[in-house]
JSON list of C-alpha atoms and ligand atoms in Angstrom, two decimals:
[
{"chain": "A", "resi": 11, "resn": "UNK", "atom": "CA", "xyz": [10.32, -3.07, 11.72]},
{"chain": "A", "resi": 12, "resn": "UNK", "atom": "CA", "xyz": [7.99, -4.33, 9.07]},
{"chain": "A", "resi": 13, "resn": "UNK", "atom": "CA", "xyz": [5.02, -2.35, 7.93]},
{"chain": "A", "resi": 14, "resn": "UNK", "atom": "CA", "xyz": [2.04, -2.34, 5.61]},
{"chain": "A", "resi": 15, "resn": "UNK", "atom": "CA", "xyz": [-0.35, 0.36, 5.29]},
{"chain": "A", "resi": 16, "resn": "UNK", "atom": "CA", "xyz": [-3.30, -0.35, 4.29]},
{"chain": "A", "resi": 17, "resn": "UNK", "atom": "CA", "xyz": [-6.47, 1.61, 2.68]},
{"chain": "A", "resi": 18, "resn": "UNK", "atom": "CA", "xyz": [-8.50, 2.73, 0.28]},
{"chain": "A", "resi": 19, "resn": "UNK", "atom": "CA", "xyz": [-7.14, 4.20, -3.05]},
{"chain": "A", "resi": 20, "resn": "UNK", "atom": "CA", "xyz": [-7.49, 8.41, -1.95]},
{"chain": "A", "resi": 21, "resn": "UNK", "atom": "CA", "xyz": [-6.66, 7.77, 2.05]},
{"chain": "A", "resi": 22, "resn": "UNK", "atom": "CA", "xyz": [-3.62, 9.41, 1.93]},
{"chain": "A", "resi": 23, "resn": "UNK", "atom": "CA", "xyz": [-1.08, 5.64, 2.39]},
{"chain": "A", "resi": 24, "resn": "UNK", "atom": "CA", "xyz": [1.54, 6.98, -0.48]},
{"chain": "A", "resi": 25, "resn": "UNK", "atom": "CA", "xyz": [1.88, 10.45, 1.17]},
{"chain": "A", "resi": 26, "resn": "UNK", "atom": "CA", "xyz": [1.80, 9.32, 5.17]},
{"chain": "A", "resi": 27, "resn": "UNK", "atom": "CA", "xyz": [4.57, 6.05, 3.62]},
{"chain": "A", "resi": 28, "resn": "UNK", "atom": "CA", "xyz": [7.02, 8.01, 2.32]},
{"chain": "A", "resi": 29, "resn": "UNK", "atom": "CA", "xyz": [6.81, 9.70, 5.67]},
{"chain": "A", "resi": 30, "resn": "UNK", "atom": "CA", "xyz": [6.85, 7.19, 8.62]},
{"chain": "A", "resi": 31, "resn": "UNK", "atom": "CA", "xyz": [8.99, 5.86, 5.92]},
{"chain": "A", "resi": 32, "resn": "UNK", "atom": "CA", "xyz": [12.04, 8.48, 6.46]},
{"chain": "A", "resi": 33, "resn": "UNK", "atom": "CA", "xyz": [10.45, 8.37, 10.23]},
{"chain": "A", "resi": 34, "resn": "UNK", "atom": "CA", "xyz": [11.39, 4.45, 10.68]},
{"chain": "A", "resi": 35, "resn": "UNK", "atom": "CA", "xyz": [14.42, 4.42, 8.24]},
{"chain": "A", "resi": 36, "resn": "UNK", "atom": "CA", "xyz": [13.42, 2.24, 6.16]},
{"chain": "A", "resi": 37, "resn": "UNK", "atom": "CA", "xyz": [11.84, 1.69, 2.45]},
{"chain": "A", "resi": 38, "resn": "UNK", "atom": "CA", "xyz": [8.53, 2.52, 1.33]},
{"chain": "A", "resi": 39, "resn": "UNK", "atom": "CA", "xyz": [8.02, -0.37, -1.35]},
{"chain": "A", "resi": 40, "resn": "UNK", "atom": "CA", "xyz": [5.55, 1.40, -3.66]},
{"chain": "A", "resi": 41, "resn": "UNK", "atom": "CA", "xyz": [3.64, -1.21, -5.40]},
{"chain": "A", "resi": 42, "resn": "UNK", "atom": "CA", "xyz": [1.31, 1.01, -7.47]},
{"chain": "A", "resi": 43, "resn": "UNK", "atom": "CA", "xyz": [5.07, 3.23, -8.38]},
{"chain": "A", "resi": 44, "resn": "UNK", "atom": "CA", "xyz": [6.71, 0.76, -9.17]},
{"chain": "A", "resi": 45, "resn": "UNK", "atom": "CA", "xyz": [4.26, -0.84, -11.69]},
{"chain": "A", "resi": 46, "resn": "UNK", "atom": "CA", "xyz": [4.14, 2.85, -13.34]},
{"chain": "A", "resi": 47, "resn": "UNK", "atom": "CA", "xyz": [7.73, 3.25, -13.94]},
{"chain": "A", "resi": 48, "resn": "UNK", "atom": "CA", "xyz": [7.40, -0.14, -15.73]},
{"chain": "A", "resi": 49, "resn": "UNK", "atom": "CA", "xyz": [4.94, 1.28, -17.63]},
{"chain": "A", "resi": 50, "resn": "UNK", "atom": "CA", "xyz": [7.30, 4.54, -18.29]},
{"chain": "A", "resi": 51, "resn": "UNK", "atom": "CA", "xyz": [10.52, 2.42, -19.21]},
{"chain": "A", "resi": 52, "resn": "UNK", "atom": "CA", "xyz": [7.96, 0.70, -21.20]},
{"chain": "A", "resi": 53, "resn": "UNK", "atom": "CA", "xyz": [9.70, -2.88, -19.70]},
{"chain": "A", "resi": 54, "resn": "UNK", "atom": "CA", "xyz": [7.83, -5.79, -21.01]},
{"chain": "A", "resi": 55, "resn": "UNK", "atom": "CA", "xyz": [6.32, -5.80, -16.57]},
{"chain": "A", "resi": 56, "resn": "UNK", "atom": "CA", "xyz": [5.17, -2.36, -17.87]},
{"chain": "A", "resi": 57, "resn": "UNK", "atom": "CA", "xyz": [3.33, -3.98, -21.12]},
{"chain": "A", "resi": 58, "resn": "UNK", "atom": "CA", "xyz": [1.69, -7.10, -19.20]},
{"chain": "A", "resi": 59, "resn": "UNK", "atom": "CA", "xyz": [0.56, -4.56, -16.18]},
{"chain": "A", "resi": 60, "resn": "UNK", "atom": "CA", "xyz": [-0.92, -1.58, -17.60]},
{"chain": "A", "resi": 61, "resn": "UNK", "atom": "CA", "xyz": [-4.38, -2.79, -19.28]},
{"chain": "A", "resi": 62, "resn": "UNK", "atom": "CA", "xyz": [-5.35, -3.93, -16.39]},
{"chain": "A", "resi": 63, "resn": "UNK", "atom": "CA", "xyz": [-4.11, -0.36, -14.19]},
{"chain": "A", "resi": 64, "resn": "UNK", "atom": "CA", "xyz": [-6.23, 1.72, -16.82]},
{"chain": "A", "resi": 65, "resn": "UNK", "atom": "CA", "xyz": [-9.19, 0.42, -16.61]},
{"chain": "A", "resi": 66, "resn": "UNK", "atom": "CA", "xyz": [-8.40, 0.01, -12.75]},
{"chain": "A", "resi": 67, "resn": "UNK", "atom": "CA", "xyz": [-8.54, -3.70, -11.90]},
{"chain": "A", "resi": 68, "resn": "UNK", "atom": "CA", "xyz": [-5.33, -5.78, -10.17]},
{"chain": "A", "resi": 69, "resn": "UNK", "atom": "CA", "xyz": [-2.58, -6.42, -12.30]},
{"chain": "A", "resi": 70, "resn": "UNK", "atom": "CA", "xyz": [-2.11, -10.36, -11.57]},
{"chain": "A", "resi": 71, "resn": "UNK", "atom": "CA", "xyz": [-1.46, -11.91, -8.26]},
{"chain": "A", "resi": 72, "resn": "UNK", "atom": "CA", "xyz": [1.37, -14.26, -10.10]},
{"chain": "A", "resi": 73, "resn": "UNK", "atom": "CA", "xyz": [3.24, -10.49, -12.19]},
{"chain": "A", "resi": 74, "resn": "UNK", "atom": "CA", "xyz": [2.70, -8.74, -8.76]},
{"chain": "A", "resi": 75, "resn": "UNK", "atom": "CA", "xyz": [3.92, -11.46, -6.24]},
{"chain": "A", "resi": 76, "resn": "UNK", "atom": "CA", "xyz": [7.15, -12.65, -8.55]},
{"chain": "A", "resi": 77, "resn": "UNK", "atom": "CA", "xyz": [7.75, -8.18, -8.75]},
{"chain": "A", "resi": 78, "resn": "UNK", "atom": "CA", "xyz": [7.73, -7.27, -4.81]},
{"chain": "A", "resi": 79, "resn": "UNK", "atom": "CA", "xyz": [9.74, -10.96, -3.77]},
{"chain": "A", "resi": 80, "resn": "UNK", "atom": "CA", "xyz": [12.46, -9.70, -6.19]},
{"chain": "A", "resi": 81, "resn": "UNK", "atom": "CA", "xyz": [12.19, -5.60, -4.26]},
{"chain": "A", "resi": 82, "resn": "UNK", "atom": "CA", "xyz": [12.01, -7.44, -0.74]},
{"chain": "A", "resi": 83, "resn": "UNK", "atom": "CA", "xyz": [15.26, -9.02, -1.43]},
{"chain": "A", "resi": 84, "resn": "UNK", "atom": "CA", "xyz": [17.37, -5.92, -2.09]},
{"chain": "A", "resi": 85, "resn": "UNK", "atom": "CA", "xyz": [19.33, -4.83, 0.51]},
{"chain": "A", "resi": 86, "resn": "UNK", "atom": "CA", "xyz": [17.63, -1.99, 1.71]},
{"chain": "A", "resi": 87, "resn": "UNK", "atom": "CA", "xyz": [14.63, -3.82, 2.29]},
{"chain": "A", "resi": 88, "resn": "UNK", "atom": "CA", "xyz": [16.35, -6.76, 4.33]},
{"chain": "A", "resi": 89, "resn": "UNK", "atom": "CA", "xyz": [16.07, -4.52, 7.66]},
{"chain": "A", "resi": 90, "resn": "UNK", "atom": "CA", "xyz": [12.39, -3.87, 7.60]},
{"chain": "A", "resi": 91, "resn": "UNK", "atom": "CA", "xyz": [10.00, -1.92, 5.06]},
{"chain": "A", "resi": 92, "resn": "UNK", "atom": "CA", "xyz": [6.89, -0.39, 4.25]},
{"chain": "A", "resi": 93, "resn": "UNK", "atom": "CA", "xyz": [4.96, -1.78, 1.92]},
{"chain": "A", "resi": 94, "resn": "UNK", "atom": "CA", "xyz": [2.18, 0.61, 0.64]},
{"chain": "A", "resi": 95, "resn": "UNK", "atom": "CA", "xyz": [-0.18, -1.00, -1.97]},
{"chain": "A", "resi": 96, "resn": "UNK", "atom": "CA", "xyz": [0.28, -4.86, -1.58]},
{"chain": "A", "resi": 97, "resn": "UNK", "atom": "CA", "xyz": [-1.14, -6.79, -0.22]},
{"chain": "A", "resi": 98, "resn": "UNK", "atom": "CA", "xyz": [-3.79, -6.31, -2.62]},
{"chain": "A", "resi": 99, "resn": "UNK", "atom": "CA", "xyz": [-6.20, -9.08, -1.99]},
{"chain": "A", "resi": 100, "resn": "UNK", "atom": "CA", "xyz": [-6.04, -12.79, 0.87]},
{"chain": "A", "resi": 101, "resn": "UNK", "atom": "CA", "xyz": [-3.44, -14.55, -1.76]},
{"chain": "A", "resi": 102, "resn": "UNK", "atom": "CA", "xyz": [-0.37, -11.41, -2.46]},
{"chain": "A", "resi": 103, "resn": "UNK", "atom": "CA", "xyz": [-0.82, -11.76, 1.96]},
{"chain": "A", "resi": 104, "resn": "UNK", "atom": "CA", "xyz": [-0.45, -15.53, 2.09]},
{"chain": "A", "resi": 105, "resn": "UNK", "atom": "CA", "xyz": [2.41, -15.53, -0.44]},
{"chain": "A", "resi": 106, "resn": "UNK", "atom": "CA", "xyz": [3.80, -12.63, 1.38]},
{"chain": "A", "resi": 107, "resn": "UNK", "atom": "CA", "xyz": [3.26, -14.40, 4.96]},
{"chain": "A", "resi": 108, "resn": "UNK", "atom": "CA", "xyz": [5.16, -17.44, 3.20]},
{"chain": "A", "resi": 109, "resn": "UNK", "atom": "CA", "xyz": [8.05, -15.86, 1.80]},
{"chain": "A", "resi": 110, "resn": "UNK", "atom": "CA", "xyz": [8.73, -13.34, 5.08]},
{"chain": "A", "resi": 111, "resn": "UNK", "atom": "CA", "xyz": [8.42, -17.36, 7.41]},
{"chain": "A", "resi": 112, "resn": "UNK", "atom": "CA", "xyz": [10.60, -18.52, 4.70]},
{"chain": "A", "resi": 113, "resn": "UNK", "atom": "CA", "xyz": [13.14, -15.67, 5.82]},
{"chain": "A", "resi": 114, "resn": "UNK", "atom": "CA", "xyz": [12.59, -15.49, 9.36]},
{"chain": "A", "resi": 115, "resn": "UNK", "atom": "CA", "xyz": [10.68, -12.74, 9.33]},
{"chain": "A", "resi": 116, "resn": "UNK", "atom": "CA", "xyz": [7.32, -11.73, 9.51]},
{"chain": "A", "resi": 117, "resn": "UNK", "atom": "CA", "xyz": [4.94, -8.23, 9.64]},
{"chain": "A", "resi": 118, "resn": "UNK", "atom": "CA", "xyz": [5.28, -6.51, 12.81]},
{"chain": "A", "resi": 119, "resn": "UNK", "atom": "CA", "xyz": [1.92, -4.03, 11.90]},
{"chain": "A", "resi": 120, "resn": "UNK", "atom": "CA", "xyz": [-0.83, -3.59, 9.26]},
{"chain": "A", "resi": 121, "resn": "UNK", "atom": "CA", "xyz": [-1.66, -0.44, 9.60]},
{"chain": "A", "resi": 122, "resn": "UNK", "atom": "CA", "xyz": [-5.27, 0.68, 8.07]},
{"chain": "A", "resi": 123, "resn": "UNK", "atom": "CA", "xyz": [-5.59, 4.14, 7.18]},
{"chain": "A", "resi": 124, "resn": "UNK", "atom": "CA", "xyz": [-10.15, 4.65, 7.21]},
{"chain": "A", "resi": 125, "resn": "UNK", "atom": "CA", "xyz": [-11.19, 7.38, 5.13]},
{"chain": "A", "resi": 126, "resn": "UNK", "atom": "CA", "xyz": [-15.72, 7.13, 4.01]},
{"chain": "A", "resi": 127, "resn": "UNK", "atom": "CA", "xyz": [-16.27, 6.61, 0.48]},
{"chain": "A", "resi": 128, "resn": "UNK", "atom": "CA", "xyz": [-17.78, 10.46, -0.10]},
{"chain": "A", "resi": 129, "resn": "UNK", "atom": "CA", "xyz": [-14.75, 11.97, 0.81]},
{"chain": "A", "resi": 130, "resn": "UNK", "atom": "CA", "xyz": [-12.87, 9.23, -0.94]},
{"chain": "A", "resi": 131, "resn": "UNK", "atom": "CA", "xyz": [-13.93, 10.21, -4.30]},
{"chain": "A", "resi": 132, "resn": "UNK", "atom": "CA", "xyz": [-13.65, 13.73, -3.00]},
{"chain": "A", "resi": 133, "resn": "UNK", "atom": "CA", "xyz": [-10.42, 13.63, -2.79]},
{"chain": "A", "resi": 134, "resn": "UNK", "atom": "CA", "xyz": [-9.39, 11.51, -6.13]},
{"chain": "A", "resi": 135, "resn": "UNK", "atom": "CA", "xyz": [-11.41, 12.98, -8.86]},
{"chain": "A", "resi": 136, "resn": "UNK", "atom": "CA", "xyz": [-9.48, 16.46, -8.30]},
{"chain": "A", "resi": 137, "resn": "UNK", "atom": "CA", "xyz": [-5.97, 14.92, -6.99]},
{"chain": "A", "resi": 138, "resn": "UNK", "atom": "CA", "xyz": [-3.01, 15.85, -9.12]},
{"chain": "A", "resi": 139, "resn": "UNK", "atom": "CA", "xyz": [0.41, 14.50, -9.66]},
{"chain": "A", "resi": 140, "resn": "UNK", "atom": "CA", "xyz": [3.39, 15.57, -11.11]},
{"chain": "A", "resi": 141, "resn": "UNK", "atom": "CA", "xyz": [5.13, 14.30, -14.14]},
{"chain": "A", "resi": 142, "resn": "UNK", "atom": "CA", "xyz": [8.01, 15.23, -15.49]},
{"chain": "A", "resi": 143, "resn": "UNK", "atom": "CA", "xyz": [7.65, 18.82, -13.87]},
{"chain": "A", "resi": 144, "resn": "UNK", "atom": "CA", "xyz": [3.78, 19.21, -14.90]},
{"chain": "A", "resi": 145, "resn": "UNK", "atom": "CA", "xyz": [0.52, 18.96, -13.33]},
{"chain": "A", "resi": 146, "resn": "UNK", "atom": "CA", "xyz": [-1.40, 15.98, -14.94]},
{"chain": "A", "resi": 147, "resn": "UNK", "atom": "CA", "xyz": [-4.70, 13.57, -13.50]},
{"chain": "A", "resi": 148, "resn": "UNK", "atom": "CA", "xyz": [-3.71, 9.99, -13.32]},
{"chain": "A", "resi": 149, "resn": "UNK", "atom": "CA", "xyz": [-5.62, 7.84, -15.90]},
{"chain": "A", "resi": 150, "resn": "UNK", "atom": "CA", "xyz": [-6.69, 5.97, -13.50]},
{"chain": "A", "resi": 151, "resn": "UNK", "atom": "CA", "xyz": [-8.25, 8.81, -11.49]},
{"chain": "A", "resi": 152, "resn": "UNK", "atom": "CA", "xyz": [-11.09, 9.27, -13.92]},
{"chain": "A", "resi": 153, "resn": "UNK", "atom": "CA", "xyz": [-15.00, 9.83, -12.50]},
{"chain": "A", "resi": 154, "resn": "UNK", "atom": "CA", "xyz": [-15.61, 6.23, -13.24]},
{"chain": "A", "resi": 155, "resn": "UNK", "atom": "CA", "xyz": [-12.83, 4.58, -12.90]},
{"chain": "A", "resi": 156, "resn": "UNK", "atom": "CA", "xyz": [-12.06, 6.49, -9.72]},
{"chain": "A", "resi": 157, "resn": "UNK", "atom": "CA", "xyz": [-15.25, 4.17, -8.83]},
{"chain": "A", "resi": 158, "resn": "UNK", "atom": "CA", "xyz": [-14.13, 1.45, -10.55]},
{"chain": "A", "resi": 159, "resn": "UNK", "atom": "CA", "xyz": [-11.40, 1.22, -8.66]},
{"chain": "A", "resi": 160, "resn": "UNK", "atom": "CA", "xyz": [-13.16, 1.88, -4.56]},
{"chain": "A", "resi": 161, "resn": "UNK", "atom": "CA", "xyz": [-15.27, -1.14, -5.54]},
{"chain": "A", "resi": 162, "resn": "UNK", "atom": "CA", "xyz": [-12.09, -3.42, -6.44]},
{"chain": "A", "resi": 163, "resn": "UNK", "atom": "CA", "xyz": [-11.49, -2.29, -3.32]},
{"chain": "A", "resi": 164, "resn": "UNK", "atom": "CA", "xyz": [-13.68, -3.62, -1.19]},
{"chain": "A", "resi": 165, "resn": "UNK", "atom": "CA", "xyz": [-14.57, -6.68, -3.42]},
{"chain": "A", "resi": 166, "resn": "UNK", "atom": "CA", "xyz": [-10.70, -7.58, -2.94]},
{"chain": "A", "resi": 167, "resn": "UNK", "atom": "CA", "xyz": [-8.54, -5.60, -0.50]},
{"chain": "A", "resi": 168, "resn": "UNK", "atom": "CA", "xyz": [-11.70, -4.94, 2.72]},
{"chain": "A", "resi": 169, "resn": "UNK", "atom": "CA", "xyz": [-11.24, -8.68, 3.21]},
{"chain": "A", "resi": 170, "resn": "UNK", "atom": "CA", "xyz": [-7.47, -8.31, 4.43]},
{"chain": "A", "resi": 171, "resn": "UNK", "atom": "CA", "xyz": [-8.76, -6.23, 7.55]},
{"chain": "A", "resi": 172, "resn": "UNK", "atom": "CA", "xyz": [-10.36, -8.81, 9.34]},
{"chain": "A", "resi": 173, "resn": "UNK", "atom": "CA", "xyz": [-8.13, -11.65, 7.95]},
{"chain": "A", "resi": 174, "resn": "UNK", "atom": "CA", "xyz": [-4.75, -9.25, 9.56]},
{"chain": "A", "resi": 175, "resn": "UNK", "atom": "CA", "xyz": [-7.00, -8.55, 12.70]},
{"chain": "A", "resi": 176, "resn": "UNK", "atom": "CA", "xyz": [-6.70, -12.52, 12.88]},
{"chain": "A", "resi": 177, "resn": "UNK", "atom": "CA", "xyz": [-3.33, -12.94, 13.00]},
{"chain": "A", "resi": 178, "resn": "UNK", "atom": "CA", "xyz": [-3.59, -10.28, 15.73]},
{"chain": "A", "resi": 179, "resn": "UNK", "atom": "CA", "xyz": [-1.42, -7.87, 13.44]},
{"chain": "A", "resi": 180, "resn": "UNK", "atom": "CA", "xyz": [-4.20, -5.19, 12.54]},
{"chain": "A", "resi": 181, "resn": "UNK", "atom": "CA", "xyz": [-3.79, -1.62, 13.75]},
{"chain": "A", "resi": 182, "resn": "UNK", "atom": "CA", "xyz": [-6.46, 0.91, 12.45]},
{"chain": "A", "resi": 183, "resn": "UNK", "atom": "CA", "xyz": [-5.87, 4.87, 12.48]},
{"chain": "A", "resi": 184, "resn": "UNK", "atom": "CA", "xyz": [-8.91, 7.35, 11.39]},
{"chain": "A", "resi": 185, "resn": "UNK", "atom": "CA", "xyz": [-7.13, 9.27, 8.47]},
{"chain": "A", "resi": 186, "resn": "UNK", "atom": "CA", "xyz": [-9.11, 12.31, 8.06]},
{"chain": "A", "resi": 187, "resn": "UNK", "atom": "CA", "xyz": [-7.23, 15.47, 8.47]},
{"chain": "A", "resi": 188, "resn": "UNK", "atom": "CA", "xyz": [-4.12, 17.48, 8.23]},
{"chain": "A", "resi": 189, "resn": "UNK", "atom": "CA", "xyz": [-1.17, 15.53, 7.03]},
{"chain": "A", "resi": 190, "resn": "UNK", "atom": "CA", "xyz": [0.98, 15.66, 10.41]},
{"chain": "A", "resi": 191, "resn": "UNK", "atom": "CA", "xyz": [-2.25, 14.89, 12.73]},
{"chain": "A", "resi": 192, "resn": "UNK", "atom": "CA", "xyz": [-2.37, 11.65, 10.32]},
{"chain": "A", "resi": 193, "resn": "UNK", "atom": "CA", "xyz": [0.86, 11.08, 10.96]},
{"chain": "A", "resi": 194, "resn": "UNK", "atom": "CA", "xyz": [0.70, 11.28, 14.45]},
{"chain": "A", "resi": 195, "resn": "UNK", "atom": "CA", "xyz": [-2.10, 8.63, 15.14]},
{"chain": "A", "resi": 196, "resn": "UNK", "atom": "CA", "xyz": [-0.02, 6.42, 12.90]},
{"chain": "A", "resi": 197, "resn": "UNK", "atom": "CA", "xyz": [3.21, 6.55, 14.51]},
{"chain": "A", "resi": 198, "resn": "UNK", "atom": "CA", "xyz": [1.10, 5.94, 17.48]},
{"chain": "A", "resi": 199, "resn": "UNK", "atom": "CA", "xyz": [-0.07, 2.83, 16.54]},
{"chain": "A", "resi": 200, "resn": "UNK", "atom": "CA", "xyz": [3.30, 1.65, 15.88]},
{"chain": "A", "resi": 201, "resn": "UNK", "atom": "CA", "xyz": [4.58, 3.27, 18.49]},
{"chain": "A", "resi": 202, "resn": "UNK", "atom": "CA", "xyz": [2.10, 0.68, 20.20]},
{"chain": "A", "resi": 203, "resn": "UNK", "atom": "CA", "xyz": [2.61, -2.97, 17.93]},
{"chain": "A", "resi": 204, "resn": "UNK", "atom": "CA", "xyz": [6.95, -2.15, 18.54]},
{"chain": "A", "resi": 205, "resn": "UNK", "atom": "CA", "xyz": [6.23, -2.13, 22.29]},
{"chain": "A", "resi": 206, "resn": "UNK", "atom": "CA", "xyz": [4.08, -5.70, 21.62]},
{"chain": "A", "resi": 207, "resn": "UNK", "atom": "CA", "xyz": [7.02, -6.71, 20.07]},
{"chain": "A", "resi": 208, "resn": "UNK", "atom": "CA", "xyz": [10.41, -6.05, 21.99]},
{"chain": "A", "resi": 209, "resn": "UNK", "atom": "CA", "xyz": [8.65, -4.97, 25.01]},
{"chain": "A", "resi": 210, "resn": "UNK", "atom": "CA", "xyz": [10.04, -1.41, 24.49]},
{"chain": "A", "resi": 211, "resn": "UNK", "atom": "CA", "xyz": [6.00, -0.11, 26.10]},
{"chain": "A", "resi": 212, "resn": "UNK", "atom": "CA", "xyz": [6.83, 3.79, 25.71]},
{"chain": "A", "resi": 213, "resn": "UNK", "atom": "CA", "xyz": [9.64, 4.48, 23.58]},
{"chain": "A", "resi": 214, "resn": "UNK", "atom": "CA", "xyz": [8.47, 6.10, 19.83]},
{"chain": "A", "resi": 215, "resn": "UNK", "atom": "CA", "xyz": [8.00, 4.54, 17.38]},
{"chain": "A", "resi": 216, "resn": "UNK", "atom": "CA", "xyz": [10.34, 6.96, 15.18]},
{"chain": "A", "resi": 217, "resn": "UNK", "atom": "CA", "xyz": [14.20, 5.80, 15.21]},
{"chain": "B", "resi": 6, "resn": "AMP", "atom": "P1", "xyz": [-1.92, 2.88, -6.58]},
{"chain": "B", "resi": 6, "resn": "AMP", "atom": "O1", "xyz": [-0.97, 3.64, -7.13]},
{"chain": "B", "resi": 6, "resn": "AMP", "atom": "O2", "xyz": [-1.58, 1.60, -5.28]},
{"chain": "B", "resi": 6, "resn": "AMP", "atom": "O3", "xyz": [-3.38, 2.66, -6.74]},
{"chain": "B", "resi": 6, "resn": "AMP", "atom": "O4", "xyz": [-1.55, 1.39, -7.49]},
{"chain": "B", "resi": 6, "resn": "AMP", "atom": "C1", "xyz": [-2.57, 1.75, -8.42]},
{"chain": "B", "resi": 6, "resn": "AMP", "atom": "C2", "xyz": [-2.48, 0.31, -9.73]},
{"chain": "B", "resi": 6, "resn": "AMP", "atom": "O5", "xyz": [-1.15, -0.67, -9.76]},
{"chain": "B", "resi": 6, "resn": "AMP", "atom": "C3", "xyz": [-3.61, -0.49, -8.65]},
{"chain": "B", "resi": 6, "resn": "AMP", "atom": "O6", "xyz": [-4.98, -0.17, -9.33]},
{"chain": "B", "resi": 6, "resn": "AMP", "atom": "C4", "xyz": [-3.90, -1.78, -9.65]},
{"chain": "B", "resi": 6, "resn": "AMP", "atom": "O7", "xyz": [-3.81, -0.89, -11.05]},
{"chain": "B", "resi": 6, "resn": "AMP", "atom": "C5", "xyz": [-2.15, -1.58, -9.86]},
{"chain": "B", "resi": 6, "resn": "AMP", "atom": "N1", "xyz": [-1.34, -3.00, -8.60]},
{"chain": "B", "resi": 6, "resn": "AMP", "atom": "C6", "xyz": [-0.80, -1.28, -7.82]},
{"chain": "B", "resi": 6, "resn": "AMP", "atom": "N2", "xyz": [-0.91, -1.98, -6.74]},
{"chain": "B", "resi": 6, "resn": "AMP", "atom": "C7", "xyz": [-0.93, -3.65, -7.11]},
{"chain": "B", "resi": 6, "resn": "AMP", "atom": "C8", "xyz": [-1.10, -4.75, -6.16]},
{"chain": "B", "resi": 6, "resn": "AMP", "atom": "N3", "xyz": [-0.82, -5.15, -4.83]},
{"chain": "B", "resi": 6, "resn": "AMP", "atom": "N4", "xyz": [-1.96, -6.32, -6.66]},
{"chain": "B", "resi": 6, "resn": "AMP", "atom": "C9", "xyz": [-2.68, -6.16, -7.79]},
{"chain": "B", "resi": 6, "resn": "AMP", "atom": "N5", "xyz": [-2.38, -4.55, -8.67]},
{"chain": "B", "resi": 6, "resn": "AMP", "atom": "C10", "xyz": [-1.24, -3.49, -8.51]}
]
């Protein structure tokens, strides 16, 4: 399956992406993770992306789209993928659609994780990630950057929800609850999308 996970920062996309991709047996591709690896590795891409990331802004579309196209061309993504954090603008979504069309593919489902904003701020401000074995706060999880990232989401990424609904690809789930409850909802929604595609109604999505 070819799936996009959509949702604001703090909705749990990263956690769910890992679990769902494992169940679908496709790679989870996180643009945020790829950018962070490039920053850590001090690559040219990392140096170009860092200032945008630190400010909580989006990295320009040209850089992001080129990076994702390269990643999607790798052999493990040929049969399917789960994208986490991409697309984040309508222009990125159009580019993704066009490059998949060129390859004779299309997305199967865009799964939107819905969490209200108070909960997002609470989750992000308390979020801890492990770097070199030590718990740290991500630079862009500082309270003022969190507010800005949510604003960027509202302005630039939230419109994708309506855009994908029009394309007939959107499934929306409530992403508040225990991790496995949310996973269950996600797999249920993906199972329905899968059934639409190939007539295997009632088959579990996970294989
Ligand atoms: P994330 O881990 O998905 O929250 O991404 C962290 C940061 O990486 C974002 O705040 C952006 O600066 C950058 N980033 C990740 N994905 C994208 C994207 N699709 N378009 C532009 N910037 C992105």
